[in-house]
GROMACS .gro file of C-alpha atoms in nm:
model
  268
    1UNK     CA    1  14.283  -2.665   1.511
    2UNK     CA    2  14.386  -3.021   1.571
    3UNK     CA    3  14.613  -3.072   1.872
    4UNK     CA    4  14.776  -3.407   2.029
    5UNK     CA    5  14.739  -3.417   2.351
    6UNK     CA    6  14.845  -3.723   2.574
    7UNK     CA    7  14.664  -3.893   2.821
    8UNK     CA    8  14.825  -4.046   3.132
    9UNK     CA    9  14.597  -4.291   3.229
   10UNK     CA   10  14.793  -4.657   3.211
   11UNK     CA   11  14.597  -4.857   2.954
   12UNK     CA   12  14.404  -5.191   3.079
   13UNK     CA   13  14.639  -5.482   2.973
   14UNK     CA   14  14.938  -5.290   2.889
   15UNK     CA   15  15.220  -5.433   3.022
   16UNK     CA   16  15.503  -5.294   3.109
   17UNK     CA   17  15.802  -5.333   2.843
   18UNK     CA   18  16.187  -5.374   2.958
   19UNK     CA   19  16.411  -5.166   2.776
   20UNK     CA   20  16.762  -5.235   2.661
   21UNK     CA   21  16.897  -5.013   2.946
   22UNK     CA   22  16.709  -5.226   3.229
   23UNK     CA   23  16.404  -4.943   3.228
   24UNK     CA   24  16.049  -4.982   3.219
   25UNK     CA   25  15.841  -4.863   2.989
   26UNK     CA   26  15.467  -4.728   3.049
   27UNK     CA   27  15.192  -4.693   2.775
   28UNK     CA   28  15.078  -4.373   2.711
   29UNK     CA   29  14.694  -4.341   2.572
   30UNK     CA   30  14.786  -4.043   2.285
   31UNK     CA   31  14.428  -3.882   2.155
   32UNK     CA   32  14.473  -3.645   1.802
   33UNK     CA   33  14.235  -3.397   1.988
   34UNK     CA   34  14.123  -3.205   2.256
   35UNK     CA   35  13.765  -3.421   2.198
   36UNK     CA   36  13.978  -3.724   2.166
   37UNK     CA   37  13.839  -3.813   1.815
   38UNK     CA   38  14.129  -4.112   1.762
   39UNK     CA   39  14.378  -4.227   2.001
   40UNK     CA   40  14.658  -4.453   1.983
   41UNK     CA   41  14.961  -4.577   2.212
   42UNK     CA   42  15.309  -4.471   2.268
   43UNK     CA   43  15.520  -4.603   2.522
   44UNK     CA   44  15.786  -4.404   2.693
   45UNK     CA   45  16.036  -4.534   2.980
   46UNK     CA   46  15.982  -4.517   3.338
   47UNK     CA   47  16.242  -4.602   3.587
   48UNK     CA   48  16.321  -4.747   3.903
   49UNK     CA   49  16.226  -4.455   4.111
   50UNK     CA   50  15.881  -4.392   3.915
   51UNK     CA   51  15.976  -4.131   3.702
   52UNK     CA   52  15.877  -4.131   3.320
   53UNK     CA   53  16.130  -3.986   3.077
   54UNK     CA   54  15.893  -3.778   2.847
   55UNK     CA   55  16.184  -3.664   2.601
   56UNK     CA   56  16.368  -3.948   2.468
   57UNK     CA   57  16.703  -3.780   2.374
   58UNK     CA   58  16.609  -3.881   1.982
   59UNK     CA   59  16.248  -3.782   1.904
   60UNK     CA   60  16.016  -3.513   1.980
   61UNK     CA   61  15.725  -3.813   2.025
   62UNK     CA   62  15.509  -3.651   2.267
   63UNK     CA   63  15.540  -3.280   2.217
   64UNK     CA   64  15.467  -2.979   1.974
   65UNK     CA   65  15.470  -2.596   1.966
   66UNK     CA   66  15.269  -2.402   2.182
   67UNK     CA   67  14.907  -2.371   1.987
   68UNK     CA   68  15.051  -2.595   1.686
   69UNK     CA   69  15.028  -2.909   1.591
   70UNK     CA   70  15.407  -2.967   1.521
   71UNK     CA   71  15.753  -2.900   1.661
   72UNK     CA   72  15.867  -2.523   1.512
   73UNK     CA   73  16.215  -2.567   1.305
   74UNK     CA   74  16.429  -2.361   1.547
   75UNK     CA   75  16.358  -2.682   1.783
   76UNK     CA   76  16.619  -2.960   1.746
   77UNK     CA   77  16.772  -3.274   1.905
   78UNK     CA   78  17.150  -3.243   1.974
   79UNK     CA   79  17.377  -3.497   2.137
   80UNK     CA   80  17.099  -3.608   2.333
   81UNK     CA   81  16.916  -3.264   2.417
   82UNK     CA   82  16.648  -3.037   2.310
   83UNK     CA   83  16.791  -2.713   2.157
   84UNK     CA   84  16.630  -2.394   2.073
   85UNK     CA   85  16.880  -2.263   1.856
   86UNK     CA   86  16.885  -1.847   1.786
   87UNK     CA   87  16.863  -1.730   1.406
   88UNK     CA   88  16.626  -1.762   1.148
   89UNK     CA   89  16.306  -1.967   1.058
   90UNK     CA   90  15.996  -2.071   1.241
   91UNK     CA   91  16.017  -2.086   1.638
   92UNK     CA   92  15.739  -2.081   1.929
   93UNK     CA   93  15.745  -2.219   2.274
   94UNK     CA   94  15.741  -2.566   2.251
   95UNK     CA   95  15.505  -2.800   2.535
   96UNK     CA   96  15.469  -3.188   2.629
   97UNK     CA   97  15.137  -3.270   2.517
   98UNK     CA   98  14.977  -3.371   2.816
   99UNK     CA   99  14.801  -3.157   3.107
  100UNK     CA  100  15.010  -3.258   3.454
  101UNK     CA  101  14.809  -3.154   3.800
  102UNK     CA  102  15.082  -3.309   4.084
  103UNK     CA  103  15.417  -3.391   3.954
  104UNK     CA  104  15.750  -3.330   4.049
  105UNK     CA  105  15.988  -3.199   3.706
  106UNK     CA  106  16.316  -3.338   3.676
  107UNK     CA  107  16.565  -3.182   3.414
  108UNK     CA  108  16.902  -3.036   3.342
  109UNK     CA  109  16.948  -2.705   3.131
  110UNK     CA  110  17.238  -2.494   3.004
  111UNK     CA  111  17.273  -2.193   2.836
  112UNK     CA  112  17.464  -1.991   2.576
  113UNK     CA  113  17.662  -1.661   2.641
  114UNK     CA  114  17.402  -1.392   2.768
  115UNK     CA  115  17.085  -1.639   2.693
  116UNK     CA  116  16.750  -1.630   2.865
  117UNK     CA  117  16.458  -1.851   2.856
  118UNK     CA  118  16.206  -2.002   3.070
  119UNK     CA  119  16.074  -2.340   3.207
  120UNK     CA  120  15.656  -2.362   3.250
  121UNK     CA  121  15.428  -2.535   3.428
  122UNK     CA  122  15.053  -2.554   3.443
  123UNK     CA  123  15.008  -2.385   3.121
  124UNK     CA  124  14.703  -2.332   2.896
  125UNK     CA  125  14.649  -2.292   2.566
  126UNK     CA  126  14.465  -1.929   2.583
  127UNK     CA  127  14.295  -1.771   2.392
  128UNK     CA  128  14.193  -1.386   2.314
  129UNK     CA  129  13.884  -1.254   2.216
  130UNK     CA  130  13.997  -1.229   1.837
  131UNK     CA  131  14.025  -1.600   1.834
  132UNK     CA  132  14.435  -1.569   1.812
  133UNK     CA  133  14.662  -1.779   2.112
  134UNK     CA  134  14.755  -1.581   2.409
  135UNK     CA  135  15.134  -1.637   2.492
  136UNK     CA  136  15.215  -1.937   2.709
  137UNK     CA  137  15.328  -1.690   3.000
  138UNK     CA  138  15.016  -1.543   3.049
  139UNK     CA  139  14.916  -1.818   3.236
  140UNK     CA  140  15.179  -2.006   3.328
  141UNK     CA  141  15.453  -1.983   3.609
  142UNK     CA  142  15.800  -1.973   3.514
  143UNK     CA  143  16.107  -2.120   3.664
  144UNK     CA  144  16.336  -1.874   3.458
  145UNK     CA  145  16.661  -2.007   3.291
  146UNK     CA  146  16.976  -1.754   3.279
  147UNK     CA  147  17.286  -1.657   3.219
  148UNK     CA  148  17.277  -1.465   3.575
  149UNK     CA  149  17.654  -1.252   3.422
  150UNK     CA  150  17.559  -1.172   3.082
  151UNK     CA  151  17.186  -1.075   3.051
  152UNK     CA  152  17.034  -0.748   3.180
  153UNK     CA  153  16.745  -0.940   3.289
  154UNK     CA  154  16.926  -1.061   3.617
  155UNK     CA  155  16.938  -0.683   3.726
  156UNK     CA  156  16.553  -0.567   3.645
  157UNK     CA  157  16.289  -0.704   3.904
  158UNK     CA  158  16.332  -0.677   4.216
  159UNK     CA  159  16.571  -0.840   4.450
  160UNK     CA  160  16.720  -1.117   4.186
  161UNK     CA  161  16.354  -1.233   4.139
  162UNK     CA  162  16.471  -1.274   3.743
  163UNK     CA  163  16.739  -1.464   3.802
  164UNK     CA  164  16.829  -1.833   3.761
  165UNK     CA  165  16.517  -2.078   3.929
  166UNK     CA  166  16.320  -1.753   4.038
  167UNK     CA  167  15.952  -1.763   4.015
  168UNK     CA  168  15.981  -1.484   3.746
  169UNK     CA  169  15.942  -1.174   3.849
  170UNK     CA  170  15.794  -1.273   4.189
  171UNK     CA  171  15.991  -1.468   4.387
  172UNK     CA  172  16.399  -1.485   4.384
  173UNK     CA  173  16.570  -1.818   4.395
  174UNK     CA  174  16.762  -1.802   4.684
  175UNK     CA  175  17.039  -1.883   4.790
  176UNK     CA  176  17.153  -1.792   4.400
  177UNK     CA  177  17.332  -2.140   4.332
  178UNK     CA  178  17.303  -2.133   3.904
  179UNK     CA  179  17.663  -2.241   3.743
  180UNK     CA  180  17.761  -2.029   3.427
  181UNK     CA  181  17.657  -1.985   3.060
  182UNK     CA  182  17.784  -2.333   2.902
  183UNK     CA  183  17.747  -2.551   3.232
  184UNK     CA  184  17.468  -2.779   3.322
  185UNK     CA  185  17.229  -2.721   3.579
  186UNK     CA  186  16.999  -2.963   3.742
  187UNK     CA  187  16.671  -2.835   3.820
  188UNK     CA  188  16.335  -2.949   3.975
  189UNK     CA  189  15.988  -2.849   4.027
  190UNK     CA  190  15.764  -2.982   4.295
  191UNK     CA  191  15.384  -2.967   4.248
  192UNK     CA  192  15.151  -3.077   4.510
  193UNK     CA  193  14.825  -2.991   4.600
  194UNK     CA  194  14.934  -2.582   4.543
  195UNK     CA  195  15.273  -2.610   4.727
  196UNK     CA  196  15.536  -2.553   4.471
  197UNK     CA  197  15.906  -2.578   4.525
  198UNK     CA  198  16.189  -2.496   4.306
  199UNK     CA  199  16.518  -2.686   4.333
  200UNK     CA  200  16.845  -2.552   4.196
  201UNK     CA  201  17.132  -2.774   4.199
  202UNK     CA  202  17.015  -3.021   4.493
  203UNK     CA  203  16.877  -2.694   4.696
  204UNK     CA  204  16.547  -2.576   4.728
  205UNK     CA  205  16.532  -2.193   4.635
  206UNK     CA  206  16.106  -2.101   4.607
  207UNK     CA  207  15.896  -2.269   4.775
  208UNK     CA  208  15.533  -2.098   4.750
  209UNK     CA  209  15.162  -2.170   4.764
  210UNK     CA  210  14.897  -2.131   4.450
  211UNK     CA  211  14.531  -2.014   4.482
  212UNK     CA  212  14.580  -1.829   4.827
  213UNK     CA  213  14.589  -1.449   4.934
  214UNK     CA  214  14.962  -1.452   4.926
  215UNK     CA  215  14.983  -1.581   4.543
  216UNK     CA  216  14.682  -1.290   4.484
  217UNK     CA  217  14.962  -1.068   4.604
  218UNK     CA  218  15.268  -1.135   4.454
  219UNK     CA  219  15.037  -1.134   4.138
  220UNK     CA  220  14.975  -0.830   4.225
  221UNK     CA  221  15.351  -0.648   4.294
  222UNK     CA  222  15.424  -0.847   3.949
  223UNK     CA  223  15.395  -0.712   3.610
  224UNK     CA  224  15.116  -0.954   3.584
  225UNK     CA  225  14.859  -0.756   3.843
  226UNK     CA  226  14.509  -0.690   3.762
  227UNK     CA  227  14.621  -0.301   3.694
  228UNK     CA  228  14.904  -0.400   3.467
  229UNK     CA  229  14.778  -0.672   3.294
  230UNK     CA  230  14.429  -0.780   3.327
  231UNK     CA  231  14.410  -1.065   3.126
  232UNK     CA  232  14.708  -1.211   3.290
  233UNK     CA  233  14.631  -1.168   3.618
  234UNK     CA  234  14.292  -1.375   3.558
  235UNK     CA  235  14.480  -1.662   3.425
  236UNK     CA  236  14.724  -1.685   3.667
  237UNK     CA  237  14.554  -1.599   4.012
  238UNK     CA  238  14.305  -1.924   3.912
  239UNK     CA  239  14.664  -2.103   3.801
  240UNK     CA  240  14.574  -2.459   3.588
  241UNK     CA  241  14.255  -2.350   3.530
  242UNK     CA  242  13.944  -2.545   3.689
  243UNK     CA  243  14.104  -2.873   3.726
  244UNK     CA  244  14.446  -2.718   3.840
  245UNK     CA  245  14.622  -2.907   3.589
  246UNK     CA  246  14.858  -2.774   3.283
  247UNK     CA  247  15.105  -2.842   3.052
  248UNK     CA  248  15.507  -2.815   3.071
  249UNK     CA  249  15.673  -2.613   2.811
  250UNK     CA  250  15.993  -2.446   2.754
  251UNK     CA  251  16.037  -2.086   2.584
  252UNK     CA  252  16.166  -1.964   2.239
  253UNK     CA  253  16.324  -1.630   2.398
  254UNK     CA  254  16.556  -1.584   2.088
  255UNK     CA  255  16.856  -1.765   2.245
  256UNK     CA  256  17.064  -2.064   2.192
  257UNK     CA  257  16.976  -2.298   2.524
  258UNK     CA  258  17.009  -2.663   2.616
  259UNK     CA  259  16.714  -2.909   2.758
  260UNK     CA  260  16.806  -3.268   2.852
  261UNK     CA  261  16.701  -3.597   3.087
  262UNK     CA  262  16.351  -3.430   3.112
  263UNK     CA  263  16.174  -3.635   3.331
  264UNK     CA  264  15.845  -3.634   3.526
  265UNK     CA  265  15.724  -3.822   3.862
  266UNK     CA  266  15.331  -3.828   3.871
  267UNK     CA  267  15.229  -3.752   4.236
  268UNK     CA  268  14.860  -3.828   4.385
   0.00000   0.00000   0.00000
């Protein structure tokens, strides 16, 4: 299968462009394939603090669905956002096409009455021994999204660790700062060097370390353990695979939720 995947290396001679709203933009090297068979350039805006806006409130240039080589229906652009609206026809996780190592996320979210969903980092694109795609949470983190009131979820774990900017099912974001179903909230994730950090609402709620004894552990009181879920637990205990790098996706959980002003910062 064909699958875009972008490249962050800046280009030699590629200048940065002004935009009309005063931002820079950066050119993106964009190869059709995993081999990088054919390659072209997109450029996408970076501001004054260094972060690059990688969804344009318009287009879904730069990303497609999780193990596909477009953007499933149920995906839309509304008033500026990324929607994943419930119902009918095709839907799928959906991912920015690029592989991120340090980074820090920048993003709001909202969410329907009694929606869940999920926000992930360092994913792969895994596969099973039959050939068929693994789901993007079996080796992925996930910063969950929720409506804390109105979905069971928020009550099953253990000790809010499903609730709003948990690690899921491992870590609980605490303090528990999420605004309701229909509200925005502002949301970022820090990754450097294995230290990750969650940030709810200008407060940091996880903070934790990959590729240690202590992330074998909570692996391991997870659903995700070696006993529970082998295949998982491989995955995730060696998070980002060999180059500890992965791609950001959000999840099709069945529910109507919000993505907007998704931004990254590359860090060394």
């Amino acid at each position: 299968m064909r699958k875009i995947v972008y490249s962050l290396a800046f280009l030699a001679g590629m200048a940065a462009l002004s935009s009309c709203s005063g931002a820079k933009e950066v050119a993106l090297g964009v190869s059709t394939s995993v081999q990088g068979e054919q390659s072209k350039n997109i450029n996408l805006a970076k501001d004054k603090d260094g972060f690059i806006s990688i969804f344009d409130g318009k287009t879904f240039n730069g990303w497609r669905g999780y193990g596909k080589e477009h953007v499933p229906a149920r995906w839309t652009i509304e008033d500026g956002c990324m929607k994943f609206n419930a119902g009918q026809g095709e839907g799928g996780d959906i991912i920015f096409a690029h592989k991120f190592k340090n980074f820090i996320l920048d993003m709001e979210w909202k969410v329907s009455k009694g929606a869940n969903s999920g926000i992930f980092y360092l994913a792969q694109e895994a596969k099973n021994a039959q050939g068929g795609m693994e789901p993007i949470f079996i080796s992925a983190p996930e910063c969950q999204v929720l409506d804390n009131e109105n979905h069971p979820d928020a009550k099953l774990g253990h000790d809010g660790n499903r609730k709003s900017t948990s690690l899921y099912d491992m870590i609980p974001a605490k303090p528990q700062n999420a605004k309701p179903y229909g509200e925005w909230n502002h949301v970022q994730i820090v990754v450097k060097n294995g230290t990750v950090q969650h940030w709810q609402n200008g407060v940091k709620v996880v903070e934790y370390k990959l590729w240690t004894p202590e992330w074998t552990a909570l692996l391991q009181a997870s659903k995700f353990s070696e006993k529970a879920w082998p295949a998982a637990f491989k995955l995730l205990n060696n998070c980002g695979g060999v180059n500890h790098e992965g791609f950001i996706g959000m999840q099709d959980h069945g529910d109507t939720v919000w993505f907007r002003n998704i931004r990254v910062k590359v860090l060394k």
